[in-house]
GROMACS .gro file of C-alpha atoms in nm:
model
  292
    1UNK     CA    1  10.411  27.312  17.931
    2UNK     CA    2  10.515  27.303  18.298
    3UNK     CA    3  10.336  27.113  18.653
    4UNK     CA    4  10.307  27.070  18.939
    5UNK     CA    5  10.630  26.989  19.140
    6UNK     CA    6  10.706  26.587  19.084
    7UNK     CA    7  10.661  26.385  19.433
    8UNK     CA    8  10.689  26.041  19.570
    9UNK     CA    9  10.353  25.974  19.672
   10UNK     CA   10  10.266  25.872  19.272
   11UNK     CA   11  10.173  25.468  19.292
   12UNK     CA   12  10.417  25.280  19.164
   13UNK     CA   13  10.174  24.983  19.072
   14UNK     CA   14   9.810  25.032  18.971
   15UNK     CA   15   9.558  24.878  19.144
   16UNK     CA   16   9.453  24.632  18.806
   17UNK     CA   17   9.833  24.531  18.777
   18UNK     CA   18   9.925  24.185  18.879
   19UNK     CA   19  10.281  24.163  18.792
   20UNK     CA   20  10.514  24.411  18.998
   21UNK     CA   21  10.709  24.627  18.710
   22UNK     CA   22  11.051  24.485  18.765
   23UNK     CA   23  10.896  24.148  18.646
   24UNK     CA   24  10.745  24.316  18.290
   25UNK     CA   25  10.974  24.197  18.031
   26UNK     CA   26  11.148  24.535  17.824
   27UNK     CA   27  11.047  24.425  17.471
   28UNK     CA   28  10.681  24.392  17.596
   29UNK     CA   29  10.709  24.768  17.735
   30UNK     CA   30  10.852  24.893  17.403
   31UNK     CA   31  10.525  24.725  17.218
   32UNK     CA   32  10.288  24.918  17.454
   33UNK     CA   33  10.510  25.231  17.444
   34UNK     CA   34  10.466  25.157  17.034
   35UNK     CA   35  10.118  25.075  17.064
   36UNK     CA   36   9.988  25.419  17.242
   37UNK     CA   37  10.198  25.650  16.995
   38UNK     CA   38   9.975  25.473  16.716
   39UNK     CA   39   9.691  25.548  16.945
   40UNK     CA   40   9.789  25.892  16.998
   41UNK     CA   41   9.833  25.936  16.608
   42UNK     CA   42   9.500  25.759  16.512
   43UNK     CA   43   9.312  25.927  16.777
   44UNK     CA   44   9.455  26.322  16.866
   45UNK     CA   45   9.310  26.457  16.517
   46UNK     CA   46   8.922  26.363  16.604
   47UNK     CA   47   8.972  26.486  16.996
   48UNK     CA   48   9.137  26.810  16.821
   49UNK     CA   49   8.859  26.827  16.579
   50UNK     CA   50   8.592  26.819  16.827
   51UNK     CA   51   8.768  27.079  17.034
   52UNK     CA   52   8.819  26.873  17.285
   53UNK     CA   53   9.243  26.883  17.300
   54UNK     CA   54   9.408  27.169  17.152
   55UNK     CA   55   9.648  27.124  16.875
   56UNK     CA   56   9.955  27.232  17.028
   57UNK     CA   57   9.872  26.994  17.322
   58UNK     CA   58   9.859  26.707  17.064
   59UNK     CA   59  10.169  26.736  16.898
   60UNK     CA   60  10.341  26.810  17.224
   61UNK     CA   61  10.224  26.480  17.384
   62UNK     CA   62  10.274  26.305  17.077
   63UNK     CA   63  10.630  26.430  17.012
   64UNK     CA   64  10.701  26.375  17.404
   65UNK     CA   65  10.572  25.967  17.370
   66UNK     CA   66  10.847  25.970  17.071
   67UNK     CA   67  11.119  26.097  17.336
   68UNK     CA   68  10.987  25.812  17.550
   69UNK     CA   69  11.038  25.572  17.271
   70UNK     CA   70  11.339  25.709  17.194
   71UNK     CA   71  11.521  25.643  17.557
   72UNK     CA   72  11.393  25.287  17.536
   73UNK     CA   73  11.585  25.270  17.170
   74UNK     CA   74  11.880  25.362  17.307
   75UNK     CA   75  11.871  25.120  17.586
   76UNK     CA   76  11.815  24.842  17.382
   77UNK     CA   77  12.079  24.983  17.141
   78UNK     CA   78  12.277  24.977  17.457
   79UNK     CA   79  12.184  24.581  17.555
   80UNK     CA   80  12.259  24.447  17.200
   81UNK     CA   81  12.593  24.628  17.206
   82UNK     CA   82  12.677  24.459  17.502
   83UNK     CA   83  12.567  24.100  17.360
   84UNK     CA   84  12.792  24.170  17.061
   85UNK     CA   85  12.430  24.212  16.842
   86UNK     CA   86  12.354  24.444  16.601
   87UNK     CA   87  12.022  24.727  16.634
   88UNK     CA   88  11.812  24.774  16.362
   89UNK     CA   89  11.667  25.120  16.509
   90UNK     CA   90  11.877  25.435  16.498
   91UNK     CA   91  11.714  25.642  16.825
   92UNK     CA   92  11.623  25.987  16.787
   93UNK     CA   93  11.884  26.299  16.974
   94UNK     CA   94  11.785  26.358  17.304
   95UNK     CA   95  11.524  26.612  17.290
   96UNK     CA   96  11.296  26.732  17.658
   97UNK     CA   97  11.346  26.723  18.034
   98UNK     CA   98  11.350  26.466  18.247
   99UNK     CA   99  11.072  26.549  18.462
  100UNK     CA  100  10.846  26.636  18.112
  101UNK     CA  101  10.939  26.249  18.035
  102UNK     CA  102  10.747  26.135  18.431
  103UNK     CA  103  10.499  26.384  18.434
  104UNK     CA  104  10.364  26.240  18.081
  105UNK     CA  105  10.361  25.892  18.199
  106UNK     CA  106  10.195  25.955  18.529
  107UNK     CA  107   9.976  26.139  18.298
  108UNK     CA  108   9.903  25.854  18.061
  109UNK     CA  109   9.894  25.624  18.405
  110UNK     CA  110   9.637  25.818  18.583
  111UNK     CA  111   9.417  25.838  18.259
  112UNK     CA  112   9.444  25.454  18.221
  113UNK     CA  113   9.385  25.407  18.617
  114UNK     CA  114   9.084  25.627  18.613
  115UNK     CA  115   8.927  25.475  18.323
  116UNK     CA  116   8.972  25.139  18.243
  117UNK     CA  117   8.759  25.005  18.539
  118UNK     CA  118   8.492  25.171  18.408
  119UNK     CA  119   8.552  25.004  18.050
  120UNK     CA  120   8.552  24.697  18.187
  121UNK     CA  121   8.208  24.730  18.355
  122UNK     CA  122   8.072  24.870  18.033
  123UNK     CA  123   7.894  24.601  17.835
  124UNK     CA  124   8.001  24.709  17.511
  125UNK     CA  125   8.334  24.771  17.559
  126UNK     CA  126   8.602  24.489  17.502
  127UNK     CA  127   8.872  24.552  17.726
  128UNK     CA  128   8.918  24.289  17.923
  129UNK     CA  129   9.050  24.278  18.312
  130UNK     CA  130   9.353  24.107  18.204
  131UNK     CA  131   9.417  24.302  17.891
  132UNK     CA  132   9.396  24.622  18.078
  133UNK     CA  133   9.632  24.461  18.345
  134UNK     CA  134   9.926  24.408  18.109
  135UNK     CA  135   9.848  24.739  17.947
  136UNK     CA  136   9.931  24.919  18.260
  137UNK     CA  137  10.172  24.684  18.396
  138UNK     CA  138  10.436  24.823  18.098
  139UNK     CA  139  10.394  25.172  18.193
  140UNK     CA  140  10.452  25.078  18.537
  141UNK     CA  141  10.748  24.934  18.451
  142UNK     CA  142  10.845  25.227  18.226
  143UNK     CA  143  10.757  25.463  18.505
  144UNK     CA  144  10.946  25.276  18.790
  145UNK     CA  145  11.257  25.282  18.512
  146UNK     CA  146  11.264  25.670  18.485
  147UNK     CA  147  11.155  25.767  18.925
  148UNK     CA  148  11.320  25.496  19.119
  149UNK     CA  149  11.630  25.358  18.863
  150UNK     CA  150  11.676  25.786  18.720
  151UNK     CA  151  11.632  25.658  18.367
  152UNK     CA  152  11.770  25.913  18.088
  153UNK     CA  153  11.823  26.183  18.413
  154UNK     CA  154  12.205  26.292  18.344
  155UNK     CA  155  12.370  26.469  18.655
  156UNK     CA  156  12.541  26.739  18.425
  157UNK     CA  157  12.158  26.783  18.309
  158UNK     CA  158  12.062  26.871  18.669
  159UNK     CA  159  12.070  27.272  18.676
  160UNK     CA  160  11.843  27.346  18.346
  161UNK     CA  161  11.653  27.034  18.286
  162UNK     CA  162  11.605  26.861  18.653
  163UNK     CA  163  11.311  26.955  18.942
  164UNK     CA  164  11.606  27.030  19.188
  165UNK     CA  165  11.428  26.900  19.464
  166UNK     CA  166  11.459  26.577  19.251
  167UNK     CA  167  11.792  26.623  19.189
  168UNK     CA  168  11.888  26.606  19.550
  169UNK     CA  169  11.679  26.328  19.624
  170UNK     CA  170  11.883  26.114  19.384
  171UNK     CA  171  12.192  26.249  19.495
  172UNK     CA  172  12.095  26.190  19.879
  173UNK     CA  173  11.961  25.810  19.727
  174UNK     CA  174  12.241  25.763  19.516
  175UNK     CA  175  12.488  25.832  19.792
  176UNK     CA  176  12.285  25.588  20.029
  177UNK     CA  177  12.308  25.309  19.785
  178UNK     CA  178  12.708  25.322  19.711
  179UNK     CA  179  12.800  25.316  20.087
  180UNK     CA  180  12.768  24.901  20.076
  181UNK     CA  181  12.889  24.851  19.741
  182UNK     CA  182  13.222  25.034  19.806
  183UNK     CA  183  13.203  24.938  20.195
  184UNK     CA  184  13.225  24.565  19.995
  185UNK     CA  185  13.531  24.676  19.794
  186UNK     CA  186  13.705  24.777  20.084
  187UNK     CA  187  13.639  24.447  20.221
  188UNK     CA  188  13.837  24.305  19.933
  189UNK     CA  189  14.100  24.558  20.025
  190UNK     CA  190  14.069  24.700  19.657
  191UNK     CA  191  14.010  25.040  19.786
  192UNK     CA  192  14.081  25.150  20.163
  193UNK     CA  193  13.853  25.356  20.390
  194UNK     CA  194  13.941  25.693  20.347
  195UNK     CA  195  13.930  25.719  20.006
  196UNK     CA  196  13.556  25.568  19.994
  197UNK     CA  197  13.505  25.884  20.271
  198UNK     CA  198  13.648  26.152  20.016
  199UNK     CA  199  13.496  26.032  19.758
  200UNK     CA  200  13.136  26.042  19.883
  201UNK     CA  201  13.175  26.351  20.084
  202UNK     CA  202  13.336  26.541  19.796
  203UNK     CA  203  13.107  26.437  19.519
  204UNK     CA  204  12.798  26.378  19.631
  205UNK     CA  205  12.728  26.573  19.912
  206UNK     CA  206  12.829  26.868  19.691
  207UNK     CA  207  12.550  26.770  19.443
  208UNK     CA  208  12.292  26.743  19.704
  209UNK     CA  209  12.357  27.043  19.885
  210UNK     CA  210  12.380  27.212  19.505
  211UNK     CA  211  12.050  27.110  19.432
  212UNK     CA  212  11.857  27.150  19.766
  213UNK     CA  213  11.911  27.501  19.747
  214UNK     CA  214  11.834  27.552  19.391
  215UNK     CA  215  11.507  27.432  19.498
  216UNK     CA  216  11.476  27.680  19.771
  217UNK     CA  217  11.514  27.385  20.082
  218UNK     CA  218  11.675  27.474  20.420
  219UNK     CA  219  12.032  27.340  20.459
  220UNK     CA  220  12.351  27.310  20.670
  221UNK     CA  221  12.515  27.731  20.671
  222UNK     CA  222  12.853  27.724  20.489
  223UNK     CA  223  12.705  27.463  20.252
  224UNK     CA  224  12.616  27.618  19.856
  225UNK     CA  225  12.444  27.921  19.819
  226UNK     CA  226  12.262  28.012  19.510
  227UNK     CA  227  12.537  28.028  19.220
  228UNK     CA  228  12.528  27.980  18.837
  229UNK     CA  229  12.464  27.656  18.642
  230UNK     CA  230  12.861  27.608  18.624
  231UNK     CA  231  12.862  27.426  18.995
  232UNK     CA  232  12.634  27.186  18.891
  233UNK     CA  233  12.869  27.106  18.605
  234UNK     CA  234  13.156  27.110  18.798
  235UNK     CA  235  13.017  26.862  19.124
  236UNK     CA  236  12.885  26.631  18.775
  237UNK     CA  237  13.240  26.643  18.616
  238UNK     CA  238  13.407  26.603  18.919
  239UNK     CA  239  13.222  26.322  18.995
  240UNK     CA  240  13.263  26.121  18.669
  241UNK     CA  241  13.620  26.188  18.653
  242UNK     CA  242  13.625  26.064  19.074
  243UNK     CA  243  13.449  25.770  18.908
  244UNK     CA  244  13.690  25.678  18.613
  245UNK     CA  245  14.011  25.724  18.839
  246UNK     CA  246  13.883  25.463  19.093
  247UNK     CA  247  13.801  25.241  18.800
  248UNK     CA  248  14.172  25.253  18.717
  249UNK     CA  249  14.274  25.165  19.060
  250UNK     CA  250  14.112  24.844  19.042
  251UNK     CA  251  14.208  24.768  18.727
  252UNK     CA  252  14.574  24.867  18.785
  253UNK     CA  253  14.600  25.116  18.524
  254UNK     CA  254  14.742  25.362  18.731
  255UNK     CA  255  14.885  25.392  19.081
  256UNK     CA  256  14.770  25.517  19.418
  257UNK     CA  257  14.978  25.854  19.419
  258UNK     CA  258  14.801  25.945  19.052
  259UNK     CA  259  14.487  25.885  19.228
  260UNK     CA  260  14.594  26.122  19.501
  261UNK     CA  261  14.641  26.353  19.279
  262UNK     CA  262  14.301  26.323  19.136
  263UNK     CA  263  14.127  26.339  19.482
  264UNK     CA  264  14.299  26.633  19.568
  265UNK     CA  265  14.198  26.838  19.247
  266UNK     CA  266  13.833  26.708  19.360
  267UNK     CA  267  13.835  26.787  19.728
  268UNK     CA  268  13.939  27.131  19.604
  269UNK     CA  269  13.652  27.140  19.365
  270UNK     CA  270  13.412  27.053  19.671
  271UNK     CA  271  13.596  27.291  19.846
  272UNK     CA  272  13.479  27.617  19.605
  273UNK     CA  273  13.149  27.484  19.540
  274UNK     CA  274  13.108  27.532  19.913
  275UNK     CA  275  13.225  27.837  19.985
  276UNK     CA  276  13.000  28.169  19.978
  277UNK     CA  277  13.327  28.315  19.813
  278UNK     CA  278  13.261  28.219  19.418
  279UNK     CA  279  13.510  28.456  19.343
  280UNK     CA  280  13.782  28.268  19.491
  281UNK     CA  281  13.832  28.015  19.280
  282UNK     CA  282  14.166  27.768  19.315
  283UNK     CA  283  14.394  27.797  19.042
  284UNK     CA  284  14.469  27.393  19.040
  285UNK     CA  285  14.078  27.332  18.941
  286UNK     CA  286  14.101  27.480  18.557
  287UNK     CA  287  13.686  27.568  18.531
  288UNK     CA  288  13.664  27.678  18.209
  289UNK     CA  289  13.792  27.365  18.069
  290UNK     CA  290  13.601  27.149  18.346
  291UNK     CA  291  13.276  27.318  18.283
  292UNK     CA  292  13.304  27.266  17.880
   0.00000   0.00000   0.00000
């Protein structure tokens, strides 16, 4: 099941909500996430049954909640680790798209939005204003995780699972946020200015320009043309290994002239994945073993 393009003009609060979704606590998201996949299972088989949902449209919204679910597993997973606590849930394998992951909660949302006002006038219905406020503050929260903080979006993911235009607008915001948190480690004189330059102009603007014209967008001549999934796997890779060697300057596990090196193998990277020549490909950058 595909739709319509994803966009920014989707609220990101709903109109009942009181709390703003940063402020919704995780394990209170994680019961409502629990709490609609019960629904879902209780209620699918009677909508079905009155031909009013089709069965493969069930099990696909269904199995994509569990995916949901699943993310949110992970992360806690992730936040016990860190506290030295053990997890009781083993999550589920990755399994979907990123965008099918937003378009189902905006679908979910906009079903909630649309209809529990109307529930709450009904006389006979017991939803109350501030039940149906908490209910859709969690899946604001839930959907402000995955669109503004890229929740379970992985940049070597981009090419076959990511809206492009997406994909460039997180590369373009990503880029935008790290300019004051490494402008702030220069400050400290952990890392000078030059290097912060390469880095960002070698890694990031190669992902952007990647992505803006796999979704068809005008750019800059001389910047990528149309190629094969193995740039975007390259700009990713070359960006997490960019990452880890500037982690091991400031910790002092290795020396300026190793990460020289690095940069160097990176700027050529950026290099290729700009040029209209694919064929030309340097010999220092080793693809097939960066793109495995």
């Amino acid at each position: 099941m595909t739709g319509r393009p994803l966009t920014d003009d989707f609220a990101m609060k709903s109109s009942l909500a009181v709390r703003a979704p940063r402020a919704v606590p995780l394990d209170e998201q994680m019961i409502e996430l629990q709490t609609e996949l019960e629904r879902r299972i209780r209620v699918y088989p009677g909508l079905v049954a009155a031909d009013k949902l089709k069965q493969e449209e069930a099990d696909q919204h269904i199995a994509v909640w569990r995916a949901i679910i699943a993310d949110h597993h992970r992360l806690a997973a992730s936040i016990a680790r860190h506290c030295h606590q053990a997890y009781a849930v083993n999550p589920a394998p990755y399994c979907f798209d990123w965008p099918t992951r937003v378009r189902e909660l905006r679908r979910e949302l906009q079903l909630r939005r649309n209809a529990y006002p109307k529930w709450i006038d009904a006389p006979a219905n017991p939803l109350t204003v501030a039940t149906a406020a908490q209910k859709l503050e969690c899946l604001d929260a839930v959907h402000a995780r995955y669109w503004h903080q890229l929740f379970a979006f992985s940049p070597p993911h981009v090419a076959r699972d990511a809206d492009p235009a997406r994909a460039a607008w997180a590369a373009a915001a990503e880029r935008a946020r790290m300019m004051p948190h490494w402008t702030n480690i220069m400050a400290t004189g952990s890392l000078d200015e030059g290097m912060d330059a390469r880095r960002t102009d070698a890694i990031w603007r190669t992902i952007e320009a990647y992505a803006r014209m796999s979704a068809g967008e005008p750019v800059t001549p001389g910047l990528l043309p149309p190629a094969s999934e193995t740039r975007a796997i390259l700009a990713a890779e070359a960006r997490r290994r960019a990452d880890e060697q500037l982690a091991r300057c400031f910790d002092g596990t290795t020396d300026r002239a190793a990460a020289e090196a690095i940069f160097t193998q990176l700027e050529q990277i950026a290099r290729w994945l700009n040029s209209p020549d694919i064929a030309s490909i340097p010999a220092a950058i080793e693809p097939q073993r960066m793109a495995a």
